[in-house]
Structure formats: structure tokens, C-alpha cells
Coordinates of C-alpha atoms in Angstrom, one line a residue:
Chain A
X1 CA -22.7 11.4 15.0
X2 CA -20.5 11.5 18.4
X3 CA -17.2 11.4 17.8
X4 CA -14.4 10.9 19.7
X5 CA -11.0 11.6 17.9
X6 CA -7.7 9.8 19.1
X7 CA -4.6 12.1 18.2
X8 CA -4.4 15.5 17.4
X9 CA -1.9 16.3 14.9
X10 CA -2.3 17.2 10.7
X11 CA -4.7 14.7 9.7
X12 CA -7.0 15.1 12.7
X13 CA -7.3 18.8 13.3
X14 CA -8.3 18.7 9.2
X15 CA -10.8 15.9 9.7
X16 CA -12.0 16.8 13.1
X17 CA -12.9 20.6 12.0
X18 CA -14.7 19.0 8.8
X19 CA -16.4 16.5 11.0
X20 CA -17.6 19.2 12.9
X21 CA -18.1 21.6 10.2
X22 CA -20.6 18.7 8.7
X23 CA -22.6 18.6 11.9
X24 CA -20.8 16.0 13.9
X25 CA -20.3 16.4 17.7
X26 CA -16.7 15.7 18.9
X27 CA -17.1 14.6 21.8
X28 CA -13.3 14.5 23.0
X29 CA -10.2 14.7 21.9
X30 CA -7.2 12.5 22.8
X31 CA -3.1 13.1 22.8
X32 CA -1.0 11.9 24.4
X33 CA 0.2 15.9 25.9
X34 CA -2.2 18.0 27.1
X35 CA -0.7 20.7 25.1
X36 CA -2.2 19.5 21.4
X37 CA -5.5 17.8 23.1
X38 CA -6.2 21.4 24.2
X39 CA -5.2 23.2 21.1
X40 CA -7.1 20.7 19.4
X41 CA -10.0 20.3 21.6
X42 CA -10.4 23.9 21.6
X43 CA -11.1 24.0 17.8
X44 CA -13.3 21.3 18.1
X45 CA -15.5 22.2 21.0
X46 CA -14.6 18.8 23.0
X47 CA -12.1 17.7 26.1
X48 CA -9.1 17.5 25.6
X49 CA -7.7 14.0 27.1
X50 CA -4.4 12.6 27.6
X51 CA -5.1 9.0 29.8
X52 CA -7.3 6.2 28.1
X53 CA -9.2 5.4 30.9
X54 CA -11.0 9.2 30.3
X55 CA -12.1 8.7 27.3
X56 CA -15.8 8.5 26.8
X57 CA -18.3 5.5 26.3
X58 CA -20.7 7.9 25.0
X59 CA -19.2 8.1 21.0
X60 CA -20.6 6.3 18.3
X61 CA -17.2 6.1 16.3
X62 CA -13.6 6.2 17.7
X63 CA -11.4 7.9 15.2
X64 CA -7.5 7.0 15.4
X65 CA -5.5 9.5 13.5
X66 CA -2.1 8.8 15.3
X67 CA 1.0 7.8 13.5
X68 CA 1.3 4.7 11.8
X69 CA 4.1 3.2 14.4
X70 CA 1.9 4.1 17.5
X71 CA -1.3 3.0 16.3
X72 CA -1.0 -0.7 17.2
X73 CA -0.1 0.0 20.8
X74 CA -3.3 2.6 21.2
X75 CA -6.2 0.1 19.5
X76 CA -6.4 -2.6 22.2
X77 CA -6.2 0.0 25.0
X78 CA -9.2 2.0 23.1
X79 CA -11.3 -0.6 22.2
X80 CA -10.8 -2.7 25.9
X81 CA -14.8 -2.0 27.2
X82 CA -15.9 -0.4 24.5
X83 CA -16.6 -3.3 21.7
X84 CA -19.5 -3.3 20.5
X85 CA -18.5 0.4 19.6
X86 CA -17.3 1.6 15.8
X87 CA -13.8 2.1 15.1
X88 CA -12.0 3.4 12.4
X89 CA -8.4 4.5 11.4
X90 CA -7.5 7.1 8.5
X91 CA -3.9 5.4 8.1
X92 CA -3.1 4.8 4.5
X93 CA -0.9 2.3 4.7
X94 CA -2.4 0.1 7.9
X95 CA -4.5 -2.8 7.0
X96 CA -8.1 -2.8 8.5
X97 CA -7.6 -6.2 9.9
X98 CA -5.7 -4.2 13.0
X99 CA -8.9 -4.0 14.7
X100 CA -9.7 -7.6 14.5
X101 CA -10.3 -9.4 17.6
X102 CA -10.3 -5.8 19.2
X103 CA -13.9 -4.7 18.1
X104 CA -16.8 -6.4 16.2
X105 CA -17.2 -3.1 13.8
X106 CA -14.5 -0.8 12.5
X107 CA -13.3 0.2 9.3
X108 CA -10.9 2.9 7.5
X109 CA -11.5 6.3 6.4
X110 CA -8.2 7.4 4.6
X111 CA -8.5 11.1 3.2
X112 CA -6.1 10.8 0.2
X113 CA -3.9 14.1 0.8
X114 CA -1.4 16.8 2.6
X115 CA -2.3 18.1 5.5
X116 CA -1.1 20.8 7.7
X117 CA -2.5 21.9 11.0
X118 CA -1.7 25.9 9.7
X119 CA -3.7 25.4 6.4
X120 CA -7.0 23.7 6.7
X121 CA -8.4 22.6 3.8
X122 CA -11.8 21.7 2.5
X123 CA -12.7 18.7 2.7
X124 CA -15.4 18.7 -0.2
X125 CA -12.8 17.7 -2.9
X126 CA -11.1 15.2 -1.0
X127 CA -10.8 11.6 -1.9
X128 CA -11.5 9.6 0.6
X129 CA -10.9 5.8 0.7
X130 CA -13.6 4.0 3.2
X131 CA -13.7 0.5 4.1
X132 CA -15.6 -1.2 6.7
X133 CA -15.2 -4.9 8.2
X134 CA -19.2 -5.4 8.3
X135 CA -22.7 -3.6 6.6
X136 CA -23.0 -1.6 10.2
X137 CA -18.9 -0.3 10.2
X138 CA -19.4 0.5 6.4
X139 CA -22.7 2.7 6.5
X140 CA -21.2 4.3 9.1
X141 CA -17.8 5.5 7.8
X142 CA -19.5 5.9 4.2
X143 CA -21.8 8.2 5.9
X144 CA -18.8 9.7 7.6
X145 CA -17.4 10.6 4.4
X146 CA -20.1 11.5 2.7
X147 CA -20.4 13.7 5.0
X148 CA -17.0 16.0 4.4
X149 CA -16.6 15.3 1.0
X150 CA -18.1 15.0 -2.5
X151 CA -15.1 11.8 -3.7
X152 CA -15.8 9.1 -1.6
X153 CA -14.6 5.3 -2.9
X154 CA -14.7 2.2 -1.6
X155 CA -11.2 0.4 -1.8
X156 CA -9.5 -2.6 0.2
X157 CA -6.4 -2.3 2.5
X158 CA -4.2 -4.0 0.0
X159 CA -5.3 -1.3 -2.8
X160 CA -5.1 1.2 -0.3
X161 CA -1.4 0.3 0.6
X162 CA -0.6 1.1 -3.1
X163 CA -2.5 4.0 -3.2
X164 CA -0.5 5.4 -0.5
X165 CA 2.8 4.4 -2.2
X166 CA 1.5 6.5 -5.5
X167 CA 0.6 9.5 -3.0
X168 CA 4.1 9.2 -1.4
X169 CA 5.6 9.4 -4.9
X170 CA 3.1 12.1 -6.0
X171 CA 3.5 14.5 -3.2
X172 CA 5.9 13.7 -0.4
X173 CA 8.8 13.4 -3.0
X174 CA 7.7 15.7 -4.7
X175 CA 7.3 18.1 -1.7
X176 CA 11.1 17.3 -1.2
X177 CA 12.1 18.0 -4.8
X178 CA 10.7 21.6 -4.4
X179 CA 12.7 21.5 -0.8
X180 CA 15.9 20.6 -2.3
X181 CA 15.6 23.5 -5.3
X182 CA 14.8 25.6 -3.1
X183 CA 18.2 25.0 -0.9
X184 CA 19.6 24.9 -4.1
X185 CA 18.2 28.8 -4.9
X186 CA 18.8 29.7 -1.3
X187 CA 22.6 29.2 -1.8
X188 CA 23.1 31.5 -5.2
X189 CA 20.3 34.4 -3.4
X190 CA 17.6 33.4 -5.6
X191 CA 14.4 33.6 -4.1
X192 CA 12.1 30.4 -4.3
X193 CA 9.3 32.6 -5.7
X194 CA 10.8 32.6 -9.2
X195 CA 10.1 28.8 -9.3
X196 CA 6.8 29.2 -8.4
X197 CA 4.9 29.2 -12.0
X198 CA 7.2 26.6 -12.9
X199 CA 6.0 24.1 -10.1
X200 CA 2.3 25.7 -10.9
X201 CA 2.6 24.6 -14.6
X202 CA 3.8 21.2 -14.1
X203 CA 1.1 20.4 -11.5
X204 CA -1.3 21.6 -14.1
X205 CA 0.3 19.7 -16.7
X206 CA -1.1 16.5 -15.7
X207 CA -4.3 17.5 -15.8
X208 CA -4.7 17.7 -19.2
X209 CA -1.9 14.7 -20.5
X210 CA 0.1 12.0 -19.0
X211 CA 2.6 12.6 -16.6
X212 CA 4.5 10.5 -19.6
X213 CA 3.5 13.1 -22.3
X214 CA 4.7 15.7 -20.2
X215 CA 8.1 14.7 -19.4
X216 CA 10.4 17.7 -19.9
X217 CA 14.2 18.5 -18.7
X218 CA 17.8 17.3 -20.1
X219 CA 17.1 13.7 -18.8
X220 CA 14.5 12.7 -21.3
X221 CA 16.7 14.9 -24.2
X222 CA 19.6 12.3 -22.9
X223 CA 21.5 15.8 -23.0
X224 CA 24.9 14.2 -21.2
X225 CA 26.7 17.6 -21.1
X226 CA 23.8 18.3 -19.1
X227 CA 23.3 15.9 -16.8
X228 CA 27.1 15.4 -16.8
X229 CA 27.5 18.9 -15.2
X230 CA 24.6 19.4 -13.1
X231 CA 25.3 16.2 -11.3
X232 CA 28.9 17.6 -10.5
X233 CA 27.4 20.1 -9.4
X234 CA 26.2 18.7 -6.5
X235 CA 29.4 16.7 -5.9
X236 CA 29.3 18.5 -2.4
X237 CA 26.3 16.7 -1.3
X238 CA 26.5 13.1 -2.0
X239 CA 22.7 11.8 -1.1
X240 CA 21.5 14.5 -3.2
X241 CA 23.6 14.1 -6.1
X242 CA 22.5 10.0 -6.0
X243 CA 19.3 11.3 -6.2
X244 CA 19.8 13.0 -9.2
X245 CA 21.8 10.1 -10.7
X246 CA 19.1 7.8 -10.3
X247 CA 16.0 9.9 -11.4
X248 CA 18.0 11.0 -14.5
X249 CA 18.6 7.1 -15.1
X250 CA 15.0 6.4 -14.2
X251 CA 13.8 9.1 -16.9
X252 CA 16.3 8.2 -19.4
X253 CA 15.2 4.3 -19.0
X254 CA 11.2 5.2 -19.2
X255 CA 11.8 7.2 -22.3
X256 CA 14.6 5.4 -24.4
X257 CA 12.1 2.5 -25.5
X258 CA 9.5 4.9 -26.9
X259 CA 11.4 7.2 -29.0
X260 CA 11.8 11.2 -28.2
Chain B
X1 CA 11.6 43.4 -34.5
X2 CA 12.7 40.7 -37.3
X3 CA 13.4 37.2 -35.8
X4 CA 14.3 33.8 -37.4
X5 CA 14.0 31.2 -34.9
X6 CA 16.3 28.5 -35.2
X7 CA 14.9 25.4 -33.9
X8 CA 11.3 24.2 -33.7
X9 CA 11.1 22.1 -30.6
X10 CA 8.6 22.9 -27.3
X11 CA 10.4 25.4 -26.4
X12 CA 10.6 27.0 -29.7
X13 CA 7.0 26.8 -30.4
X14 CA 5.9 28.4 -26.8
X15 CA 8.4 31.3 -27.6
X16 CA 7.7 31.8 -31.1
X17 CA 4.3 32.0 -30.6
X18 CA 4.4 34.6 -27.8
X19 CA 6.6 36.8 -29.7
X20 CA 4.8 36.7 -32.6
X21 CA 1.6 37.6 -30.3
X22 CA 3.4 40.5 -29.0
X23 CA 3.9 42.0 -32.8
X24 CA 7.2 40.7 -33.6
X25 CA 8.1 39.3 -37.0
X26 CA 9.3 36.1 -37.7
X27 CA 10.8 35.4 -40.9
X28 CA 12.7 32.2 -40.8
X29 CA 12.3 28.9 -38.8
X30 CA 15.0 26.4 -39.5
X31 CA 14.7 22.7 -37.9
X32 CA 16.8 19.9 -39.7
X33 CA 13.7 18.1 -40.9
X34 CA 11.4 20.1 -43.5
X35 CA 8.4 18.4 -41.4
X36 CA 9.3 20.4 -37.9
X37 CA 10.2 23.4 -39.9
X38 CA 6.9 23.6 -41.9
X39 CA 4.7 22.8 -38.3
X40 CA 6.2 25.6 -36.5
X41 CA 6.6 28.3 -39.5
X42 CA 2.7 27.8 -40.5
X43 CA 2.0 28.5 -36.7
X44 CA 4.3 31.8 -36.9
X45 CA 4.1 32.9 -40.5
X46 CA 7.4 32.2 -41.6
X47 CA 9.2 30.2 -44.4
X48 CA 10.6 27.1 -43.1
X49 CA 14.4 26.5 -43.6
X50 CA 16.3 23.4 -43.1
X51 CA 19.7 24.2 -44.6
X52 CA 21.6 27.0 -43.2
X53 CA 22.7 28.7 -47.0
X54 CA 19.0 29.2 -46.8
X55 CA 19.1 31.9 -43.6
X56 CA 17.7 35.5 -44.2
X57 CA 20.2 37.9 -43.5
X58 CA 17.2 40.1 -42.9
X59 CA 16.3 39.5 -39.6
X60 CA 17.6 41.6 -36.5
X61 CA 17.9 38.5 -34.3
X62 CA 18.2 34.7 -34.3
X63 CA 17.2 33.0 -31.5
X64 CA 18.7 29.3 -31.0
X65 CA 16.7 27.0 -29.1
X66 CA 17.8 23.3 -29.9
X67 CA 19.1 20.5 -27.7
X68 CA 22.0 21.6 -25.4
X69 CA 24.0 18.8 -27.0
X70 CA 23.7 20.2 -30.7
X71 CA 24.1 24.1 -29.8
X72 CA 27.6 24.3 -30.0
X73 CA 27.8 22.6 -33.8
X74 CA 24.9 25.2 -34.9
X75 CA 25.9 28.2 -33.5
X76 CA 29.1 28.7 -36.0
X77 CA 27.3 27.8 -39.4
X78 CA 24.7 30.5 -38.3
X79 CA 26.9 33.6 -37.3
X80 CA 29.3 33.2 -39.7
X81 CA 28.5 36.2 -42.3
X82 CA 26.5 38.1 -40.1
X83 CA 28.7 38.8 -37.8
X84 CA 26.6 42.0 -36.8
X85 CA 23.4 40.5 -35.7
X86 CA 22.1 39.8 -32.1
X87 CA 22.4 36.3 -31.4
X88 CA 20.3 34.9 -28.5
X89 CA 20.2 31.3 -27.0
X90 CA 17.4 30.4 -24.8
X91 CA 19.0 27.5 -22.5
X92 CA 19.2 27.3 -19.3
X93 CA 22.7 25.4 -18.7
X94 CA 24.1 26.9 -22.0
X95 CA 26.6 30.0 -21.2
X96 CA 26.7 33.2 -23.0
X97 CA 29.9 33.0 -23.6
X98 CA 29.2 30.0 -26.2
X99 CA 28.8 33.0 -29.0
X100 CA 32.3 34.4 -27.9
X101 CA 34.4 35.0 -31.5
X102 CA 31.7 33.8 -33.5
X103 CA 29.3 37.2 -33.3
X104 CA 29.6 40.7 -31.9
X105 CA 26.4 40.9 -29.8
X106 CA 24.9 38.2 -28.4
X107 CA 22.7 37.3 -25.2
X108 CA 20.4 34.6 -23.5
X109 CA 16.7 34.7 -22.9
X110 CA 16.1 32.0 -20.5
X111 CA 12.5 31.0 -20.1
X112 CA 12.0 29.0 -17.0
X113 CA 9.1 27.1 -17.6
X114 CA 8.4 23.4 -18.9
X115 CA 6.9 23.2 -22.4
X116 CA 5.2 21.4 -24.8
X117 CA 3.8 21.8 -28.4
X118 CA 0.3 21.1 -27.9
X119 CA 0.0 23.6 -24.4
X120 CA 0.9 26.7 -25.5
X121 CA 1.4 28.8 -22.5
X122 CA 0.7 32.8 -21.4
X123 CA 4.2 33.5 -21.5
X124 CA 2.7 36.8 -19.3
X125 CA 3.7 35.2 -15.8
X126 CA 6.7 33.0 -17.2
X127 CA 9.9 34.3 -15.4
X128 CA 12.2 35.5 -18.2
X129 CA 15.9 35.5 -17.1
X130 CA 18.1 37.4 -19.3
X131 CA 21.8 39.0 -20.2
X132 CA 23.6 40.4 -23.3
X133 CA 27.5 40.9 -23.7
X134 CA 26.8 44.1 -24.4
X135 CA 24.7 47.6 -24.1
X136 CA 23.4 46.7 -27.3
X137 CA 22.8 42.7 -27.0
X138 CA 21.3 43.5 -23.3
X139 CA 19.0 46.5 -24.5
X140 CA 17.6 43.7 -27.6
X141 CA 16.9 40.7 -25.4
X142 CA 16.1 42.9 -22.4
X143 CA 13.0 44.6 -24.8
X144 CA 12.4 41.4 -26.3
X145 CA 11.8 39.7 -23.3
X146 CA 10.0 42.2 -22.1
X147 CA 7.8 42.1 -24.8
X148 CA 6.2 38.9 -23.9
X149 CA 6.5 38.4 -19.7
X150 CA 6.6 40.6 -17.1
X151 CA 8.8 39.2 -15.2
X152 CA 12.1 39.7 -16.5
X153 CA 15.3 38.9 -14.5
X154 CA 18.9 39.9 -15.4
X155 CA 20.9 37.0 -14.0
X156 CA 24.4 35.1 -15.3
X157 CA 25.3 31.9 -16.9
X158 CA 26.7 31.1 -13.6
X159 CA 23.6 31.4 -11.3
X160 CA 21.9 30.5 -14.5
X161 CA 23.1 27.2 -14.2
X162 CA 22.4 27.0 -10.7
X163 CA 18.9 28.2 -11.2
X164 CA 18.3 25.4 -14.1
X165 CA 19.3 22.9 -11.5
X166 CA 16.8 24.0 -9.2
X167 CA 14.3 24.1 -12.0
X168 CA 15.3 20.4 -13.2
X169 CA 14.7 19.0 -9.2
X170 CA 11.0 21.2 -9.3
X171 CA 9.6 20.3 -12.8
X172 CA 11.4 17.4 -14.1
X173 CA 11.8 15.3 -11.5
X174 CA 8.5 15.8 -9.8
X175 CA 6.8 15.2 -12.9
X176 CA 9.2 11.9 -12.9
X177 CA 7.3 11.4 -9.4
X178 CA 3.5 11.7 -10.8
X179 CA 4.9 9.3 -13.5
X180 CA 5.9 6.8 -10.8
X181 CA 3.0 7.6 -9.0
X182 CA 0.8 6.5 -12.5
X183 CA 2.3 3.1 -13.3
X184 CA 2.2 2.6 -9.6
X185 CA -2.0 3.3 -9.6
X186 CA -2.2 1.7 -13.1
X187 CA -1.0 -1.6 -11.8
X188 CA -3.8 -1.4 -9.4
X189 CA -6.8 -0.1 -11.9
X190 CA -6.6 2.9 -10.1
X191 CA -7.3 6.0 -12.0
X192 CA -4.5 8.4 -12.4
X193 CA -7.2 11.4 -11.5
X194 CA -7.5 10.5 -7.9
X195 CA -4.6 11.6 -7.7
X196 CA -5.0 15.2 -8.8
X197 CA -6.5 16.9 -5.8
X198 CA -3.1 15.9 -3.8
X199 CA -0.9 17.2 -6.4
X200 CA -2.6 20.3 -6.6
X201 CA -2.7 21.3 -2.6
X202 CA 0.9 20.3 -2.6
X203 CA 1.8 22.6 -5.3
X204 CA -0.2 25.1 -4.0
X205 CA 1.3 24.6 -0.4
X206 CA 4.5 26.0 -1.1
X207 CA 2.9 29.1 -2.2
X208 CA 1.9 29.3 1.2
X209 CA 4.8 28.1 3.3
X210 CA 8.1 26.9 2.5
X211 CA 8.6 23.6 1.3
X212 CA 10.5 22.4 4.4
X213 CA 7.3 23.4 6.5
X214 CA 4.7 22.0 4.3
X215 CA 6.5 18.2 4.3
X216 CA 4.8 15.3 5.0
X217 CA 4.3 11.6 5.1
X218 CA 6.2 8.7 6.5
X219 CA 9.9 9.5 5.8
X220 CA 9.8 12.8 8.1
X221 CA 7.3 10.9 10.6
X222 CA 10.1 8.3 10.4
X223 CA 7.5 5.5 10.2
X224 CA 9.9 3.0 10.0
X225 CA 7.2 0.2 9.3
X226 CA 5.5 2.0 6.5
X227 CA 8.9 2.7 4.9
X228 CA 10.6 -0.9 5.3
X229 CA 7.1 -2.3 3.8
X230 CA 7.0 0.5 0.8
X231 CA 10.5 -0.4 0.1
X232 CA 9.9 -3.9 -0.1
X233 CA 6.6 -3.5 -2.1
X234 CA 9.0 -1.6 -5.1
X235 CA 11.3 -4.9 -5.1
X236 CA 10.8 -5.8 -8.4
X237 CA 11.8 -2.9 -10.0
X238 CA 15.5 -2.1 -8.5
X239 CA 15.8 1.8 -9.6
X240 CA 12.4 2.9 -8.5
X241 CA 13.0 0.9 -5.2
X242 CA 16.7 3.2 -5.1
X243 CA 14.8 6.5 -5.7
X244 CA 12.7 5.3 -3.1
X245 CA 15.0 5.0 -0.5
X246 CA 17.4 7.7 -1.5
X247 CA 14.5 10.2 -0.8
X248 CA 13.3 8.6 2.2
X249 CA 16.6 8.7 3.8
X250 CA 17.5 12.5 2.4
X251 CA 14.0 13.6 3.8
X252 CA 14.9 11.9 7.1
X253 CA 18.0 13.8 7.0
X254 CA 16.7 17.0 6.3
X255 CA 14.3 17.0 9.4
X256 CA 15.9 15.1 11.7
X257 CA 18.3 17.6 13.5
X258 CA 15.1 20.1 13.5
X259 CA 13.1 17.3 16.2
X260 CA 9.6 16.6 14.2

């Protein structure tokens, strides 16, 4: 398929290389600097653009991968001229219904996971969550995804929205738990390295039991010496030590009911 | 060497078992119920104990891995007449100098790793972090540590503690995360598996980059929308909806001054 991708920033330059990867032309790509659409554009062997009223009418999908605040602004400028084209977004949290009275097709294609423009991933294990407002926007995104990767569902905007909540819990808290240990290592000159077969078994953990069953740490032992100390530890740092507070709380109140 | 483990918890398994892989003997395991005792002595080839009159004077070191909160009310009944042993605890908030006038050489083995009874681990890659109160103690726990990992670390009970803190933020409370992230996708009959291929790539992320690099999501995009409407979507349950915004806002934080 033609593709024209709107942004140019984590999520797109890891969907647009596996769009292209899969066989799909990108036909341009879109941000609002000149500086990413090239870089961007460059990887995917399409124009870079930074004014709406470039972009081509030669696509058969419009991809918006911008960030969730901006992406309301960009749709009615994108689709003005364009209707009867398909449209989809890759937000997790964004309902579908954004691009209604907009565009007669459009849809979602939400790839369920971390991206980084310095570490592109393969797409083949992916999740992705598709959705499409009519038969034509669904084959189309379905396709799409079938495309990249091997885990493609079908889920709603309102089970998507709590999808994304879970993945926010499930990796970008978690991403800033490993951030604050490792600020926590940095100030006694421990290198973060040490921690990493720690972090490596607890990922792995939950593969093979419940993130219940595999609860660890002084919290769920209701050690108070414990948790008494380490949270004046980090009397220094008062957002971090309420974080600790509450997820000891939170751990002690999931457990207390079930036993040890 | 001759070991009697005193405790039979997950930690006590995981070690037992690795030292007794490595060649060592273990004579004794005491837990306070005969059940415990008998589960992890059958596993190591010892005799279970459960009263301390009952402890070999045979062995050249006891290891004491029991809740933080019970270690100090142990660790007397056991040294008292044998005085000359090595005594080793294997916690990570514990200090050495717990044993002080109760024994003559004694030590920590700190394995930094979560554990449970029915994963037993390769303790091969599991960083070790030891130190002994003497030539003697440290010579022991240094070989007996080396024994099993190799990755062995002499370190103190004051960056000890430091480094458990670190270890509780990346293990315990990320797991605490995936268990949010669980009830969150149970609610919604969405399997918890979905959700594996995001923990994985943001594990294996910070093997790549550092954890302040590899963040993402709508707290350090600042997608104030997204994070107003997770917030509210958590309302019913008041301490998750806290932990919520206590990490949104300490993310924020963390980037904010750095652009993004």
C-alpha cells in the first residue's frame, strides 16, 4: 500500500521502517520541522514534509503517529480534500470516533509497546490492536498489521483505553522504577549493571506465574523495620519517598487478605 | 564445607540448593514448623530441625536467612555455644554488625535476586555481594560465595542497604506494576500475556541504554489529556489512583528540566 505517515518521532520511525520492511511504499513523511521529516524520510525512502497543503493525494492510508495532545488539531487539516481516503491513528488511548465527520473510513492501529527511535524493534511479535469504523477501514488496517506482525487483535477504543492504562503500569512505571534505582546506585558508586539480572529475572518471572505469585521484597513480608528505614532513607526526596509509601501500602493491602 | 541453613523460605531454598550443587554439605535445616523444615531438608539432604537444642555443632557455617523482623531474636539462641563458628546472614538491609558479641567470625552473603520455591534459579549470573569481620569470616563467605556465582562483590552494610533499596524500586515494585497492570487487563477479559512482549523489550531496554533514555509514554510526553483521563479512570480505587499520579508527576519531574 501507499502510505503517507504524519509525525516522525518513536512510534513512527518503528512502524514506518516495518511498513516498509513488509513491502509498503511511504510515500511521505510529515513533521512539523524539517529536521525529523528528513531524518525520518530518509529511512523510509519518501519526502520529507513540514506544511499540510504538501502532502499527497496519492496514499491509500494516512497514518497519524503524533502525540496524543496534537492529534486533534492535525486530523481535520489532513483529512480536508482527501475523504474518501483511509485514516488511521496508532494512539492508545484516543478513541476512533476522532475521525468522525472528518473521513468516511479510518480506524486504529495501536502497536502495544516501547519504542525508541535508537532501537528498532521487530515488529513480528508485536501486538497490535486494529479497529476500523467500516468493513473497507478494517481490511485495510488488519491487512496493515498483518503485515508487520504475527499478534494482531481486534479490540474497541474503550478496551483499548484500558489496555493502555495496564501498559502504562506495566512498562512506563516500571521504566521509572529502574530510573529511580538506578539514581539511587548512582549516588553510593554502584554501577546499574549489578541490577541488571535482577530486573531480567523479575520480567521473566511473569512468564511462568502471576505477577501475584511472584511478589517478593519486605512489603509483602510486612517487614516494618524494613520498610520503616528504607522509606527514611529517602526522607531527602519527598515525591520519591511517597512513592515508596504508597506502593509498600498498595503491596501490603493486595497481600494481607490472602495469607503470606 | 559443612552448612546448616537456618531458615527454609525462597531465599533459603534458591541458596541451599545451589550450594549443595556446588559440593557443599548441608547437615541441618531448621524452620519453626517441622513441615518447612522437612520440604527444604529432603531437597538438600539434611535432617530437618525445628528447635534450636537440636543444632549440629558439626557444621563449619550457619547461614541465617529468615524475615528481617525475626533475625535479631534467632541469631543469639544459635551462636550461643559455638562461639567459634562462621555465622553468615543473607539479607540485604540486615548489618553485619547484628552478630557483634554473639560470635567471633561472622559475615553476609547477599544474593540480589528475587526468589521463589518453585523457580529455582542458576545462581551462576546472580550478583553475590559479600563481607566478613574478619580474614577468616571474609576468606569463608568470600569462597562460599564464590562457589556458586561468579559474580561476587565485596560491599558494606552501609551501601548494602542502599543497594537493597535500589533492588526493592527494580524488582518489587515493578513487579507491584505488572500486578496492577493484571487486575487492570482482568477487569477488561484481557489476557495478562499480551502484555508480555512490552515487559520484555522494556527490561531488555535498559540493557541497552539507560533507563532515563529508554522512558516513554504520556507522563514524559506530558500528555496532559491522556493523564487527567487515566487518573480519573483509577477513581475507584484511591491508592492505585495515588501511585498513579505520584509517578506521573515524579516522571514529569525527572524530564522536564532536560526539554523532551
Amino acid at each position: 500500500m501507499k502510505i503517507v505517515m504524519i509525525g516522525a518521532g518513536n512510534l513512527a520511525t518503528n512502524l514506518g521502517k516495518a511498513l516498509l520492511d513488509s513491502g509498503n511504499d511511504i510515500l511521505q513523511v510529515y513533521s512539523r520541522t524539517l529536521r525529523s521529516a528528513s531524518a525520518l524520510a530518509g529511512l523510509l525512502g519518501g519526502s520529507p514534509v513540514t506544511d499540510f497543503g504538501s502532502i499527497s493525494n496519492d496514499a491509500d492510508v494516512y497514518i497519524v503517529s503524533v502525540r496524543d495532545n496534537v492529534i486533534a488539531d492535525i486530523v481535520p487539516k489532513l483529512c480536508r480534500g482527501r475523504e474518501e481516503k483511509v485514516f488511521l491513528h496508532t494512539a492508545g488511548s484516543v478513541p476512533m470516533s476522532l475521525f468522525e465527520g472528518m473521513a468516511l473510513h479510518f480506524g486504529v492501529l495501536y502497536p502495544m509497546q516501547t519504542f525508541s527511535k535508537s532501537k528498532l524493534l521487530n515488529f513480528n511479535e508485536i501486538p497490535c490492536f486494529v479497529e476500523g469504523n467500516d468493513d473497507f477501514a478494517f481490511e485495510t488496517v488488519n491487512s496493515l498489521a498483518g503485515s508487520i506482525s504475527s499478534k494482531v487483535y481486534l479490540l474497541n477504543s474503550e478496551a483499548r483505553k484500558h489496555l493502555h492504562l495496564a501498559a502504562v503500569f506495566a512498562c512506563n512505571f516500571v521504566n521509572h522504577c529502574y530510573s529511580i534505582s538506578s539514581d539511587i546506585l548512582a549516588k553510593h558508586d554502584i554501577p546499574f549493571d549489578v541490577m541488571l539480572p535482577l530486573i531480567d529475572e523479575t520480567a521473566r518471572k511473569v512468564h511462568v506465574m502471576s505477577p501475584k505469585e511472584a511478589q517478593t521484597g519486605p512489603a509483602i513480608r510486612y517487614d516494618q523495620n524494613v520498610i520503616r528505614m528504607q522509606s527514611d532513607m529517602l526522607r531527602n526526596n519527598p515525591l520519591i519517598k511517597q512513592i515508596y509509601e504508597y506502593m509498600s501500602v498498595s503491596i501490603h493491602h493486595t497481600y494481607k487478605s490472602e495469607g503470606e
